[in-house]
PDB file of C-alpha atoms in Angstrom:
ATOM      1  CA  MET A  14      -2.756 -20.799  -0.720  1.00 53.00           C
ATOM      2  CA  GLU A  15      -2.016 -18.132   1.921  1.00 82.00           C
ATOM      3  CA  GLU A  16       0.510 -16.531  -0.397  1.00 85.00           C
ATOM      4  CA  ALA A  17      -2.074 -16.298  -3.183  1.00 89.00           C
ATOM      5  CA  ALA A  18      -4.578 -14.646  -0.804  1.00 89.00           C
ATOM      6  CA  ALA A  19      -1.896 -12.181   0.347  1.00 92.00           C
ATOM      7  CA  GLU A  20      -0.953 -11.351  -3.224  1.00 95.00           C
ATOM      8  CA  SER A  21      -4.622 -10.821  -4.090  1.00 96.00           C
ATOM      9  CA  ALA A  22      -5.190  -8.454  -1.120  1.00 97.00           C
ATOM     10  CA  ILE A  23      -2.002  -6.522  -1.882  1.00 97.00           C
ATOM     11  CA  ASP A  24      -2.836  -6.147  -5.571  1.00 97.00           C
ATOM     12  CA  MET A  25      -6.397  -5.071  -4.708  1.00 97.00           C
ATOM     13  CA  PHE A  26      -4.994  -2.411  -2.340  1.00 97.00           C
ATOM     14  CA  LEU A  27      -2.608  -1.113  -5.018  1.00 97.00           C
ATOM     15  CA  SER A  28      -5.377  -1.061  -7.629  1.00 96.00           C
ATOM     16  CA  ALA A  29      -7.195   1.572  -5.527  1.00 96.00           C
ATOM     17  CA  PHE A  30      -4.453   4.043  -6.524  1.00 94.00           C
ATOM     18  CA  ASN A  31      -5.037   3.376 -10.226  1.00 94.00           C
ATOM     19  CA  VAL A  32      -8.797   2.997 -10.631  1.00 93.00           C
ATOM     20  CA  PRO A  33     -10.092   5.620 -13.101  1.00 88.00           C
ATOM     21  CA  ASP A  34     -13.101   6.664 -11.009  1.00 87.00           C
ATOM     22  CA  ASP A  35     -12.737   7.888  -7.400  1.00 86.00           C
ATOM     23  CA  ARG A  36     -16.055   6.243  -6.538  1.00 88.00           C
ATOM     24  CA  HIS A  37     -14.405   2.799  -6.713  1.00 93.00           C
ATOM     25  CA  VAL A  38     -11.571   3.511  -4.250  1.00 95.00           C
ATOM     26  CA  THR A  39     -13.628   2.588  -1.167  1.00 94.00           C
ATOM     27  CA  GLU A  40     -14.901  -0.589  -2.806  1.00 95.00           C
ATOM     28  CA  LEU A  41     -11.397  -1.794  -3.686  1.00 96.00           C
ATOM     29  CA  LEU A  42      -9.967  -0.973  -0.263  1.00 97.00           C
ATOM     30  CA  SER A  43     -12.845  -2.781   1.435  1.00 96.00           C
ATOM     31  CA  GLN A  44     -11.920  -5.915  -0.512  1.00 96.00           C
ATOM     32  CA  ALA A  45      -8.262  -5.679   0.560  1.00 97.00           C
ATOM     33  CA  LEU A  46      -8.347  -4.396   4.151  1.00 98.00           C
ATOM     34  CA  THR A  47     -10.035  -5.348   7.397  1.00 97.00           C
ATOM     35  CA  SER A  48     -12.382  -2.685   8.762  1.00 97.00           C
ATOM     36  CA  ASP A  49     -10.018  -2.149  11.717  1.00 97.00           C
ATOM     37  CA  VAL A  50      -6.815  -1.942   9.652  1.00 98.00           C
ATOM     38  CA  VAL A  51      -3.903  -0.147  11.334  1.00 98.00           C
ATOM     39  CA  PHE A  52      -1.883   1.909   8.852  1.00 96.00           C
ATOM     40  CA  PHE A  53       1.606   3.192   9.634  1.00 94.00           C
ATOM     41  CA  GLY A  54       2.371   5.638   6.834  1.00 86.00           C
ATOM     42  CA  PRO A  55       4.595   8.607   6.116  1.00 80.00           C
ATOM     43  CA  LEU A  56       2.418  10.865   8.281  1.00 79.00           C
ATOM     44  CA  GLY A  57       2.092   8.520  11.247  1.00 88.00           C
ATOM     45  CA  ARG A  58      -0.349   5.934  12.532  1.00 94.00           C
ATOM     46  CA  SER A  59      -4.008   5.821  11.569  1.00 92.00           C
ATOM     47  CA  GLU A  60      -6.801   3.275  11.845  1.00 96.00           C
ATOM     48  CA  GLY A  61      -9.655   2.112   9.670  1.00 96.00           C
ATOM     49  CA  VAL A  62     -10.406   1.911   5.975  1.00 96.00           C
ATOM     50  CA  ALA A  63     -11.453   5.581   5.873  1.00 94.00           C
ATOM     51  CA  ALA A  64      -7.989   6.675   7.072  1.00 93.00           C
ATOM     52  CA  VAL A  65      -6.256   4.566   4.417  1.00 94.00           C
ATOM     53  CA  GLU A  66      -8.698   5.897   1.847  1.00 93.00           C
ATOM     54  CA  ARG A  67      -7.732   9.491   2.698  1.00 91.00           C
ATOM     55  CA  PHE A  68      -4.071   8.587   2.111  1.00 90.00           C
ATOM     56  CA  VAL A  69      -4.862   6.911  -1.223  1.00 91.00           C
ATOM     57  CA  ARG A  70      -7.020   9.829  -2.398  1.00 90.00           C
ATOM     58  CA  GLU A  71      -4.311  12.367  -1.481  1.00 88.00           C
ATOM     59  CA  LEU A  72      -1.727  10.481  -3.532  1.00 85.00           C
ATOM     60  CA  ARG A  73      -4.216  10.160  -6.416  1.00 85.00           C
ATOM     61  CA  ARG A  74      -4.365  13.964  -6.456  1.00 85.00           C
ATOM     62  CA  HIS A  75      -0.587  14.391  -6.724  1.00 81.00           C
ATOM     63  CA  PRO A  76       0.316  17.908  -7.962  1.00 82.00           C
ATOM     64  CA  ALA A  77       2.281  16.406 -10.863  1.00 79.00           C
ATOM     65  CA  GLY A  78      -0.858  14.648 -12.086  1.00 76.00           C
ATOM     66  CA  PRO A  79      -2.458  11.276 -11.562  1.00 81.00           C
ATOM     67  CA  GLY A  80       0.199   8.665 -11.014  1.00 86.00           C
ATOM     68  CA  THR A  81       0.425   4.928 -11.347  1.00 91.00           C
ATOM     69  CA  MET A  82       1.122   2.564  -8.444  1.00 94.00           C
ATOM     70  CA  VAL A  83       2.553  -0.879  -9.218  1.00 94.00           C
ATOM     71  CA  ARG A  84       3.914  -3.811  -7.282  1.00 96.00           C
ATOM     72  CA  CYS A  85       7.432  -4.336  -8.623  1.00 94.00           C
ATOM     73  CA  SER A  86       8.476  -7.484  -6.726  1.00 96.00           C
ATOM     74  CA  SER A  87       7.080 -10.813  -5.769  1.00 95.00           C
ATOM     75  CA  VAL A  88       5.292 -11.132  -2.434  1.00 96.00           C
ATOM     76  CA  ASP A  89       7.599 -12.562   0.238  1.00 95.00           C
ATOM     77  CA  MET A  90       5.462 -14.154   2.938  1.00 94.00           C
ATOM     78  CA  PRO A  91       6.909 -15.819   6.030  1.00 88.00           C
ATOM     79  CA  GLY A  92       3.801 -16.836   8.002  1.00 89.00           C
ATOM     80  CA  GLU A  93       1.095 -14.187   8.297  1.00 93.00           C
ATOM     81  CA  TRP A  94       3.447 -11.306   7.395  1.00 96.00           C
ATOM     82  CA  ALA A  95       4.267 -10.279   3.844  1.00 97.00           C
ATOM     83  CA  ARG A  96       6.455  -7.699   2.165  1.00 96.00           C
ATOM     84  CA  TYR A  97       6.696  -6.358  -1.343  1.00 97.00           C
ATOM     85  CA  ARG A  98       8.274  -3.486  -3.259  1.00 96.00           C
ATOM     86  CA  TRP A  99       6.210  -0.853  -5.012  1.00 95.00           C
ATOM     87  CA  ALA A 100       6.729   2.144  -7.271  1.00 94.00           C
ATOM     88  CA  PHE A 101       4.594   5.230  -7.834  1.00 92.00           C
ATOM     89  CA  THR A 102       5.240   7.238 -10.984  1.00 90.00           C
ATOM     90  CA  THR A 103       3.657  10.460 -12.196  1.00 86.00           C
ATOM     91  CA  PRO A 104       3.182  11.497 -15.842  1.00 82.00           C
ATOM     92  CA  GLY A 105       6.089  12.536 -18.026  1.00 82.00           C
ATOM     93  CA  ASP A 106       9.221  13.361 -16.088  1.00 78.00           C
ATOM     94  CA  GLY A 107       7.277  13.853 -12.855  1.00 74.00           C
ATOM     95  CA  PRO A 108       8.339  12.483  -9.491  1.00 74.00           C
ATOM     96  CA  ARG A 109       8.874   8.798  -8.925  1.00 85.00           C
ATOM     97  CA  LEU A 110       8.730   7.227  -5.494  1.00 88.00           C
ATOM     98  CA  ALA A 111       9.520   3.645  -4.564  1.00 92.00           C
ATOM     99  CA  GLY A 112       9.482   1.718  -1.349  1.00 94.00           C
ATOM    100  CA  THR A 113       8.616  -1.417   0.552  1.00 96.00           C
ATOM    101  CA  ASP A 114       5.433  -2.249   2.416  1.00 96.00           C
ATOM    102  CA  VAL A 115       5.160  -4.805   5.194  1.00 97.00           C
ATOM    103  CA  VAL A 116       1.664  -6.120   5.820  1.00 97.00           C
ATOM    104  CA  HIS A 117       0.045  -8.487   8.282  1.00 97.00           C
ATOM    105  CA  LEU A 118      -2.863 -10.575   7.033  1.00 96.00           C
ATOM    106  CA  ARG A 119      -5.873 -11.911   8.889  1.00 95.00           C
ATOM    107  CA  ARG A 120      -8.269 -14.224   7.039  1.00 93.00           C
ATOM    108  CA  GLY A 121      -6.850 -13.117   3.687  1.00 94.00           C
ATOM    109  CA  LEU A 122      -7.184  -9.366   4.339  1.00 97.00           C
ATOM    110  CA  ILE A 123      -4.588  -6.800   5.376  1.00 97.00           C
ATOM    111  CA  ASP A 124      -5.075  -5.791   9.015  1.00 98.00           C
ATOM    112  CA  GLN A 125      -1.764  -3.979   9.547  1.00 98.00           C
ATOM    113  CA  MET A 126       0.350  -2.083   7.046  1.00 97.00           C
ATOM    114  CA  ILE A 127       3.703  -0.367   7.382  1.00 97.00           C
ATOM    115  CA  VAL A 128       4.785   1.822   4.463  1.00 95.00           C
ATOM    116  CA  PHE A 129       8.488   2.474   3.918  1.00 94.00           C
ATOM    117  CA  ALA A 130       9.058   5.052   1.184  1.00 90.00           C
ATOM    118  CA  GLY A 131      12.472   5.511  -0.410  1.00 85.00           C
ATOM    119  CA  ASP A 132      15.662   3.579   0.068  1.00 80.00           C
ATOM    120  CA  ILE A 133      17.560   2.995   3.287  1.00 79.00           C
ATOM    121  CA  GLU A 134      20.894   4.771   3.524  1.00 83.00           C
ATOM    122  CA  PRO A 135      23.878   2.387   3.577  1.00 84.00           C
ATOM    123  CA  ALA A 136      25.497   1.909   6.959  1.00 87.00           C
ATOM    124  CA  ALA A 137      28.575   4.034   7.508  1.00 82.00           C
ATOM    125  CA  ALA A 138      31.767   2.020   7.259  1.00 74.00           C
ATOM    126  CA  ASP A 139      33.820   1.866  10.430  1.00 63.00           C
ATOM    127  CA  ALA A 140      36.856   4.088  10.134  1.00 55.00           C
TER     128      ALA A 140
END
């Protein structure tokens, strides 16, 4: 049951990137995140739904046009932590970004989120 709640919160968060009307972004995030969510993103640490909303709205206004955010893996959940892979694509041949998020859940809502964008470089082989 915990895994289903985590998947629901994660999918609700991702749907905020794709909703056609900006007015629904706050509503969707409020259903996925705790009010005191801590967000570790590409630009550093921020707190609260409003901070996450600013991040989502900035990505929704991507210069290449409105993109689409999708979860492209199952949700792996050991205990109260979960991880999943995502992809963000823009129209036509525009930029594509993929990564992995790690989230902590409290009572079925995300209260901590760490966003890893891009792939990790392979370790250098010992010479």
